[in-house]
Amino acid sequence: MNKIIRRAMGVVALAISLSVAASLPMASPRTAVAGAVSGSYAMADFAHVRKYDAHVHANNPNPAFLEQARADGFELLSINVDYPDFPSLALQHAAALALAAKDPVHFHWATTFSMKGFGTPGWTDRVNAGLARDVSKGALAVKIWKNVGMAERNADGKLIMLDDPGLAPVAERIRALGMALIDHQGEPKNCWLPLDQMTTDNDREYFSRHPEYYMYLHPDQPGYEDLMAARDRFVAAHPRLRFVGAHMASLEYDVDRIAAFLDRFPNATIDMAARMSQVQYQSVRDREKVRNFFIRYQDRVLYGTDLTFGPDAEPAEFRREAHAVWSSDWRYLATGETQRVDMISADVPGLTLPRAVVDKIYYTNAARIFAPPQPAG
Ligand SMILES: [Zn+2]
């Protein structure tokens, strides 16, 4: 199928999608493909099935990312983060507003807040006023980053943990404003392991480059289980908050453990951002177990990548990268095709998830969790 036809089909899909409520499952065009397992999608379906990347960072107002998303049938949730390697929060915010103004159907965004001044008079009111302002400008969610629990310290020099009572009024305001909370707690478990025991090359590279975040080198810091426990106490304390555990809630190494987390907290979902190779590491060892996880928790998982379009990125090159990542993930989740994954040095067969499951993980769940906020009071 040539590109022009694919794009035309994308327009048809959009026209259909605008006419149905976001909560209804999307009827996807059926394409007969020789060799495809009945009830599953093929690579040829990629561009025209309605999809949502629930975890990206468009830190550049250039429309290249958005254009690639439209070409590949994606809506985006771009997440502002209080991350020192990113542009300032003001620049991230400005990029989000500019892109949302360009195409509010395909571009959505999540705001965040600075931990600077936490615990001092006025901090809570200032943060909560900022969140209310951001909702009025279209923000669908709020991000709390791993600096909570790993870097930010209170006036006594102690690390501020996610379940610190000082964060509770902010969590309560996020719920009352009708937004979801996206939380990146801790790190992959690999972060606490020596390099040669890590399961994926991307973690090996990241933690080699960021010794400040490589907890194996910092045994004085809270351990992996300390951070998971603080997060669990926080989720338990806010049962009516829509809680999204970014990066598979940092439980990426074991689908059984993710299942236990989701069973325990009905208000929680997870996104898959930047953890696909961790899932693939498990599925090359036990494909049915991983496949069954996605089928059983088909309402609780959001597709996401962590694709980051920085201010200095070359737009055409970034578009190629985004398309390559999205295509590879589709091949793995939706089809039965095998691909080489260098990060785990393995040939990885696809999961051939049923179409209805793919439709939820790739779209319906995100549309529900990140629905335009209705203030809850
Ligand atoms: Zn991210």
CSV table of C-alpha atoms and ligand atoms in Angstrom, one decimal:
chain,number,residue,atom,x,y,z
A,1,MET,CA,0.0,0.0,0.0
A,2,ASN,CA,1.5,3.3,-1.0
A,3,LYS,CA,1.9,6.3,1.3
A,4,ILE,CA,-0.8,8.4,-0.3
A,5,ILE,CA,-3.5,5.8,0.2
A,6,ARG,CA,-2.4,5.2,3.8
A,7,ARG,CA,-2.7,8.9,4.6
A,8,ALA,CA,-6.1,9.0,3.0
A,9,MET,CA,-7.2,6.1,5.2
A,10,GLY,CA,-5.9,8.0,8.2
A,11,VAL,CA,-8.2,10.9,7.4
A,12,VAL,CA,-11.1,8.5,7.1
A,13,ALA,CA,-10.3,6.9,10.5
A,14,LEU,CA,-10.2,10.4,12.0
A,15,ALA,CA,-13.5,11.4,10.6
A,16,ILE,CA,-15.0,8.2,12.0
A,17,SER,CA,-13.3,8.8,15.3
A,18,LEU,CA,-14.7,12.2,15.8
A,19,SER,CA,-18.2,10.9,15.5
A,20,VAL,CA,-18.1,8.4,18.3
A,21,ALA,CA,-17.7,8.9,22.0
A,22,ALA,CA,-14.2,8.4,23.3
A,23,SER,CA,-15.3,5.6,25.6
A,24,LEU,CA,-16.7,3.4,22.7
A,25,PRO,CA,-14.4,0.9,21.2
A,26,MET,CA,-13.2,2.1,17.8
A,27,ALA,CA,-14.2,0.0,14.8
A,28,SER,CA,-11.1,-0.5,12.8
A,29,PRO,CA,-10.9,-1.1,9.1
A,30,ARG,CA,-10.3,-4.8,8.5
A,31,THR,CA,-7.5,-5.6,6.1
A,32,ALA,CA,-7.1,-9.1,4.9
A,33,VAL,CA,-3.4,-10.0,5.0
A,34,ALA,CA,-2.1,-13.4,4.0
A,35,GLY,CA,-0.5,-15.2,7.0
A,36,ALA,CA,-2.0,-12.9,9.7
A,37,VAL,CA,-3.5,-14.7,12.6
A,38,SER,CA,-7.2,-14.4,12.6
A,39,GLY,CA,-8.3,-11.7,15.0
A,40,SER,CA,-5.0,-9.9,15.2
A,41,TYR,CA,-3.5,-7.0,13.2
A,42,ALA,CA,-0.8,-7.0,10.7
A,43,MET,CA,2.0,-4.4,9.9
A,44,ALA,CA,-0.3,-3.1,7.1
A,45,ASP,CA,-2.8,-2.1,9.7
A,46,PHE,CA,-0.3,0.1,11.6
A,47,ALA,CA,-0.9,3.5,10.1
A,48,HIS,CA,-4.7,3.4,10.0
A,49,VAL,CA,-5.6,2.0,13.5
A,50,ARG,CA,-6.3,4.8,15.9
A,51,LYS,CA,-3.5,5.0,18.5
A,52,TYR,CA,-2.3,7.1,21.4
A,53,ASP,CA,1.3,7.5,22.6
A,54,ALA,CA,0.6,8.3,26.3
A,55,HIS,CA,4.1,9.3,27.2
A,56,VAL,CA,6.2,11.6,25.1
A,57,HIS,CA,8.1,14.8,25.6
A,58,ALA,CA,7.6,17.4,22.8
A,59,ASN,CA,10.1,19.9,24.1
A,60,ASN,CA,10.3,21.8,20.8
A,61,PRO,CA,7.5,23.8,19.3
A,62,ASN,CA,8.5,22.6,15.8
A,63,PRO,CA,5.5,20.6,14.4
A,64,ALA,CA,7.6,17.7,13.1
A,65,PHE,CA,6.7,15.4,16.0
A,66,LEU,CA,3.0,16.2,15.6
A,67,GLU,CA,3.1,15.7,11.8
A,68,GLN,CA,4.7,12.2,12.2
A,69,ALA,CA,2.1,11.3,14.8
A,70,ARG,CA,-0.7,12.3,12.4
A,71,ALA,CA,1.0,10.3,9.6
A,72,ASP,CA,1.2,7.2,11.8
A,73,GLY,CA,-2.2,7.5,13.3
A,74,PHE,CA,-1.2,8.7,16.8
A,75,GLU,CA,-2.5,11.2,19.3
A,76,LEU,CA,0.2,12.3,21.7
A,77,LEU,CA,0.3,13.1,25.4
A,78,SER,CA,3.4,15.3,25.9
A,79,ILE,CA,4.4,15.4,29.6
A,80,ASN,CA,6.2,18.4,31.1
A,81,VAL,CA,8.8,17.2,33.6
A,82,ASP,CA,10.9,19.0,36.2
A,83,TYR,CA,14.1,17.3,34.8
A,84,PRO,CA,17.4,19.3,34.7
A,85,ASP,CA,18.4,17.8,31.3
A,86,PHE,CA,15.2,19.2,29.7
A,87,PRO,CA,14.5,22.8,28.8
A,88,SER,CA,13.1,24.9,31.6
A,89,LEU,CA,9.5,24.3,32.7
A,90,ALA,CA,8.5,27.6,31.1
A,91,LEU,CA,9.9,26.5,27.7
A,92,GLN,CA,8.3,23.0,28.0
A,93,HIS,CA,5.0,24.7,28.9
A,94,ALA,CA,5.2,27.1,26.0
A,95,ALA,CA,6.0,24.2,23.5
A,96,ALA,CA,3.0,22.3,24.8
A,97,LEU,CA,0.6,25.3,24.4
A,98,ALA,CA,1.9,26.1,20.9
A,99,LEU,CA,1.4,22.5,19.7
A,100,ALA,CA,-2.0,22.0,21.4
A,101,ALA,CA,-3.1,25.2,19.7
A,102,LYS,CA,-2.0,23.9,16.4
A,103,ASP,CA,-3.8,20.5,16.6
A,104,PRO,CA,-5.9,20.0,19.8
A,105,VAL,CA,-7.3,16.7,18.4
A,106,HIS,CA,-3.9,15.0,18.1
A,107,PHE,CA,-1.8,16.9,20.7
A,108,HIS,CA,-2.5,16.7,24.5
A,109,TRP,CA,-0.3,17.6,27.4
A,110,ALA,CA,0.4,17.0,31.0
A,111,THR,CA,1.7,19.7,33.3
A,112,THR,CA,4.0,19.5,36.4
A,113,PHE,CA,5.2,21.7,39.2
A,114,SER,CA,8.5,22.5,40.8
A,115,MET,CA,9.4,21.1,44.2
A,116,LYS,CA,11.4,24.3,44.9
A,117,GLY,CA,10.3,25.7,48.2
A,118,PHE,CA,8.5,22.6,49.3
A,119,GLY,CA,7.6,22.8,53.0
A,120,THR,CA,7.8,26.6,53.1
A,121,PRO,CA,4.8,28.8,53.6
A,122,GLY,CA,2.8,29.4,50.5
A,123,TRP,CA,4.3,26.5,48.5
A,124,THR,CA,1.1,24.4,48.4
A,125,ASP,CA,-1.2,27.3,47.5
A,126,ARG,CA,1.2,28.4,44.8
A,127,VAL,CA,1.4,24.9,43.3
A,128,ASN,CA,-2.3,24.3,43.5
A,129,ALA,CA,-3.1,27.7,41.8
A,130,GLY,CA,-0.7,26.8,39.0
A,131,LEU,CA,-2.4,23.4,38.5
A,132,ALA,CA,-5.8,25.1,38.3
A,133,ARG,CA,-4.5,27.6,35.8
A,134,ASP,CA,-3.0,24.8,33.7
A,135,VAL,CA,-6.3,22.8,33.7
A,136,SER,CA,-8.0,25.9,32.3
A,137,LYS,CA,-5.4,26.0,29.5
A,138,GLY,CA,-6.1,22.3,28.7
A,139,ALA,CA,-3.7,20.2,30.7
A,140,LEU,CA,-5.1,16.6,31.2
A,141,ALA,CA,-2.7,15.3,33.8
A,142,VAL,CA,0.1,16.2,36.2
A,143,LYS,CA,3.5,14.6,36.3
A,144,ILE,CA,5.5,13.8,39.5
A,145,TRP,CA,9.0,12.8,38.6
A,146,LYS,CA,11.6,10.6,40.3
A,147,ASN,CA,13.2,13.6,41.9
A,148,VAL,CA,10.6,13.0,44.6
A,149,GLY,CA,12.1,10.1,46.5
A,150,MET,CA,15.5,10.4,45.0
A,151,ALA,CA,16.8,14.0,44.8
A,152,GLU,CA,14.6,16.6,46.4
A,153,ARG,CA,15.4,17.3,50.1
A,154,ASN,CA,13.4,19.1,52.8
A,155,ALA,CA,14.8,21.9,55.1
A,156,ASP,CA,16.3,19.1,57.4
A,157,GLY,CA,18.2,17.7,54.4
A,158,LYS,CA,16.1,14.6,54.3
A,159,LEU,CA,14.8,13.2,51.0
A,160,ILE,CA,11.2,14.0,50.3
A,161,MET,CA,9.3,10.8,49.7
A,162,LEU,CA,6.1,10.5,47.6
A,163,ASP,CA,4.0,9.8,50.7
A,164,ASP,CA,5.3,12.9,52.5
A,165,PRO,CA,2.2,14.5,54.1
A,166,GLY,CA,3.2,17.8,52.4
A,167,LEU,CA,2.3,16.3,49.0
A,168,ALA,CA,-1.2,15.1,50.0
A,169,PRO,CA,-3.0,18.4,49.5
A,170,VAL,CA,-1.5,18.6,46.0
A,171,ALA,CA,-2.6,15.1,45.2
A,172,GLU,CA,-6.1,16.0,46.5
A,173,ARG,CA,-6.2,19.1,44.3
A,174,ILE,CA,-5.2,17.1,41.2
A,175,ARG,CA,-8.1,14.7,42.0
A,176,ALA,CA,-10.5,17.5,42.6
A,177,LEU,CA,-9.5,19.2,39.3
A,178,GLY,CA,-10.4,16.0,37.5
A,179,MET,CA,-6.8,15.3,36.3
A,180,ALA,CA,-4.8,12.1,36.3
A,181,LEU,CA,-1.5,11.9,38.2
A,182,ILE,CA,1.4,10.4,36.3
A,183,ASP,CA,4.1,9.3,38.7
A,184,HIS,CA,7.6,8.2,37.8
A,185,GLN,CA,8.7,6.6,41.0
A,186,GLY,CA,12.3,5.3,41.4
A,187,GLU,CA,14.0,3.5,38.6
A,188,PRO,CA,14.0,0.1,36.9
A,189,LYS,CA,15.3,-2.6,39.2
A,190,ASN,CA,18.4,-2.7,37.1
A,191,CYS,CA,19.5,0.6,38.7
A,192,TRP,CA,20.3,-1.3,41.9
A,193,LEU,CA,22.3,-4.0,40.2
A,194,PRO,CA,25.9,-4.1,38.9
A,195,LEU,CA,26.2,-3.4,35.2
A,196,ASP,CA,26.9,-7.0,34.3
A,197,GLN,CA,23.7,-8.2,36.0
A,198,MET,CA,21.4,-5.6,34.2
A,199,THR,CA,19.0,-7.2,31.8
A,200,THR,CA,19.0,-4.5,29.0
A,201,ASP,CA,21.7,-2.5,27.2
A,202,ASN,CA,19.6,0.7,27.4
A,203,ASP,CA,19.7,0.6,31.2
A,204,ARG,CA,23.4,-0.2,31.1
A,205,GLU,CA,24.0,2.9,28.9
A,206,TYR,CA,21.7,5.2,30.8
A,207,PHE,CA,23.1,4.4,34.3
A,208,SER,CA,26.7,4.6,33.0
A,209,ARG,CA,26.0,8.0,31.7
A,210,HIS,CA,24.1,9.1,34.8
A,211,PRO,CA,26.1,7.9,37.8
A,212,GLU,CA,24.1,10.3,40.0
A,213,TYR,CA,20.9,8.2,39.3
A,214,TYR,CA,22.8,4.8,39.4
A,215,MET,CA,21.7,3.6,42.9
A,216,TYR,CA,24.1,0.6,42.9
A,217,LEU,CA,26.7,3.3,43.5
A,218,HIS,CA,24.7,5.0,46.3
A,219,PRO,CA,23.9,2.3,48.9
A,220,ASP,CA,23.2,5.1,51.4
A,221,GLN,CA,20.1,6.2,49.4
A,222,PRO,CA,16.6,4.6,49.7
A,223,GLY,CA,16.5,1.1,48.2
A,224,TYR,CA,14.3,-0.1,45.4
A,225,GLU,CA,11.8,-1.6,47.8
A,226,ASP,CA,11.7,1.5,50.0
A,227,LEU,CA,10.7,3.6,46.9
A,228,MET,CA,8.0,1.1,45.8
A,229,ALA,CA,6.6,1.0,49.4
A,230,ALA,CA,6.4,4.8,49.6
A,231,ARG,CA,4.6,4.8,46.2
A,232,ASP,CA,2.2,2.1,47.4
A,233,ARG,CA,1.4,4.0,50.6
A,234,PHE,CA,0.7,7.1,48.4
A,235,VAL,CA,-1.7,5.3,46.0
A,236,ALA,CA,-3.5,3.6,49.0
A,237,ALA,CA,-3.9,7.1,50.6
A,238,HIS,CA,-5.6,8.5,47.4
A,239,PRO,CA,-8.0,5.8,46.3
A,240,ARG,CA,-10.0,8.2,44.1
A,241,LEU,CA,-7.1,9.6,42.3
A,242,ARG,CA,-6.5,8.4,38.7
A,243,PHE,CA,-2.9,7.1,39.2
A,244,VAL,CA,-0.7,6.3,36.3
A,245,GLY,CA,2.5,4.4,37.1
A,246,ALA,CA,4.9,5.6,34.5
A,247,HIS,CA,7.4,3.2,33.1
A,248,MET,CA,5.3,0.2,34.2
A,249,ALA,CA,5.3,1.6,37.7
A,250,SER,CA,9.0,0.7,37.9
A,251,LEU,CA,7.9,-3.0,38.3
A,252,GLU,CA,9.0,-3.6,34.7
A,253,TYR,CA,11.1,-6.7,35.5
A,254,ASP,CA,8.2,-9.0,36.4
A,255,VAL,CA,4.7,-9.0,34.9
A,256,ASP,CA,3.5,-10.9,38.0
A,257,ARG,CA,4.5,-8.1,40.2
A,258,ILE,CA,2.8,-5.5,38.0
A,259,ALA,CA,-0.3,-7.7,38.1
A,260,ALA,CA,-0.2,-7.7,41.9
A,261,PHE,CA,0.1,-3.9,41.9
A,262,LEU,CA,-2.9,-3.5,39.6
A,263,ASP,CA,-4.9,-6.0,41.6
A,264,ARG,CA,-4.2,-4.1,44.8
A,265,PHE,CA,-5.0,-0.6,43.5
A,266,PRO,CA,-8.1,-0.5,41.3
A,267,ASN,CA,-7.4,3.3,40.7
A,268,ALA,CA,-4.0,2.6,39.1
A,269,THR,CA,-2.9,2.0,35.5
A,270,ILE,CA,0.6,1.8,34.1
A,271,ASP,CA,2.2,3.2,31.0
A,272,MET,CA,4.9,1.2,29.0
A,273,ALA,CA,7.2,4.1,28.2
A,274,ALA,CA,10.8,3.2,27.6
A,275,ARG,CA,10.3,-0.3,29.1
A,276,MET,CA,9.4,-2.4,26.0
A,277,SER,CA,12.8,-4.2,26.0
A,278,GLN,CA,12.1,-5.2,29.6
A,279,VAL,CA,8.8,-6.8,28.5
A,280,GLN,CA,10.6,-8.4,25.6
A,281,TYR,CA,13.2,-9.8,27.9
A,282,GLN,CA,10.5,-11.6,29.7
A,283,SER,CA,8.5,-12.7,26.6
A,284,VAL,CA,11.5,-14.4,24.9
A,285,ARG,CA,11.6,-16.6,28.0
A,286,ASP,CA,7.9,-17.1,28.5
A,287,ARG,CA,5.8,-15.6,25.6
A,288,GLU,CA,2.4,-17.0,26.8
A,289,LYS,CA,2.9,-15.6,30.3
A,290,VAL,CA,3.5,-12.1,29.0
A,291,ARG,CA,0.8,-12.3,26.4
A,292,ASN,CA,-1.7,-13.4,29.1
A,293,PHE,CA,-0.7,-10.5,31.2
A,294,PHE,CA,-1.7,-8.0,28.5
A,295,ILE,CA,-4.9,-9.9,27.8
A,296,ARG,CA,-5.9,-10.0,31.5
A,297,TYR,CA,-5.0,-6.4,32.2
A,298,GLN,CA,-6.1,-5.0,28.8
A,299,ASP,CA,-8.0,-2.2,30.6
A,300,ARG,CA,-5.0,-1.1,32.8
A,301,VAL,CA,-2.1,-0.6,30.4
A,302,LEU,CA,-1.3,2.4,28.3
A,303,TYR,CA,1.0,2.4,25.3
A,304,GLY,CA,3.8,4.9,25.6
A,305,THR,CA,7.3,5.4,24.3
A,306,ASP,CA,9.1,8.3,26.1
A,307,LEU,CA,10.1,9.7,22.6
A,308,THR,CA,11.7,13.0,23.3
A,309,PHE,CA,11.9,15.8,20.7
A,310,GLY,CA,14.5,18.1,22.1
A,311,PRO,CA,15.1,21.7,21.1
A,312,ASP,CA,18.3,20.8,19.2
A,313,ALA,CA,16.9,17.7,17.4
A,314,GLU,CA,16.9,17.6,13.6
A,315,PRO,CA,13.2,17.4,12.7
A,316,ALA,CA,13.5,14.9,9.8
A,317,GLU,CA,15.8,12.6,11.7
A,318,PHE,CA,13.5,12.7,14.7
A,319,ARG,CA,10.5,11.8,12.5
A,320,ARG,CA,12.4,8.8,11.2
A,321,GLU,CA,13.2,7.7,14.8
A,322,ALA,CA,9.7,8.1,16.0
A,323,HIS,CA,8.3,6.1,13.0
A,324,ALA,CA,10.9,3.4,13.6
A,325,VAL,CA,10.1,3.1,17.4
A,326,TRP,CA,6.3,3.1,16.8
A,327,SER,CA,6.6,0.5,13.9
A,328,SER,CA,8.8,-1.8,16.0
A,329,ASP,CA,6.5,-1.7,19.0
A,330,TRP,CA,3.5,-2.4,16.8
A,331,ARG,CA,5.3,-5.3,15.2
A,332,TYR,CA,5.9,-6.7,18.7
A,333,LEU,CA,2.5,-6.1,20.4
A,334,ALA,CA,0.1,-6.4,17.5
A,335,THR,CA,1.7,-8.9,15.1
A,336,GLY,CA,3.4,-12.3,15.3
A,337,GLU,CA,6.4,-11.2,13.4
A,338,THR,CA,9.9,-11.7,14.8
A,339,GLN,CA,12.4,-8.9,15.1
A,340,ARG,CA,15.9,-8.5,16.3
A,341,VAL,CA,16.1,-6.4,19.5
A,342,ASP,CA,19.7,-5.4,20.1
A,343,MET,CA,19.1,-4.0,23.6
A,344,ILE,CA,18.6,-7.6,24.8
A,345,SER,CA,20.6,-9.3,22.0
A,346,ALA,CA,17.6,-11.5,21.1
A,347,ASP,CA,15.2,-12.4,18.3
A,348,VAL,CA,11.8,-11.4,19.7
A,349,PRO,CA,8.6,-12.9,18.3
A,350,GLY,CA,5.5,-10.7,18.4
A,351,LEU,CA,2.7,-11.2,21.0
A,352,THR,CA,-0.1,-11.3,18.4
A,353,LEU,CA,-2.4,-9.6,20.9
A,354,PRO,CA,-6.1,-9.7,19.9
A,355,ARG,CA,-7.4,-6.7,18.0
A,356,ALA,CA,-9.7,-5.7,20.8
A,357,VAL,CA,-6.8,-5.8,23.3
A,358,VAL,CA,-4.6,-3.7,21.0
A,359,ASP,CA,-7.3,-1.2,20.5
A,360,LYS,CA,-7.6,-0.7,24.3
A,361,ILE,CA,-3.8,-0.6,25.1
A,362,TYR,CA,-3.2,1.7,22.1
A,363,TYR,CA,-6.1,4.0,22.4
A,364,THR,CA,-9.2,3.5,24.5
A,365,ASN,CA,-7.5,3.3,27.9
A,366,ALA,CA,-5.6,6.6,27.3
A,367,ALA,CA,-8.7,8.3,26.0
A,368,ARG,CA,-10.5,7.3,29.3
A,369,ILE,CA,-7.7,8.1,31.7
A,370,PHE,CA,-6.8,11.4,30.0
A,371,ALA,CA,-10.3,12.5,29.3
A,372,PRO,CA,-10.8,16.3,29.5
A,373,PRO,CA,-11.1,17.0,33.3
A,374,GLN,CA,-14.5,17.3,34.9
A,375,PRO,CA,-13.9,19.0,38.3
A,376,ALA,CA,-14.9,16.6,41.0
A,377,GLY,CA,-15.2,19.1,43.9
B,1,ZN,ZN,9.4,10.4,30.3
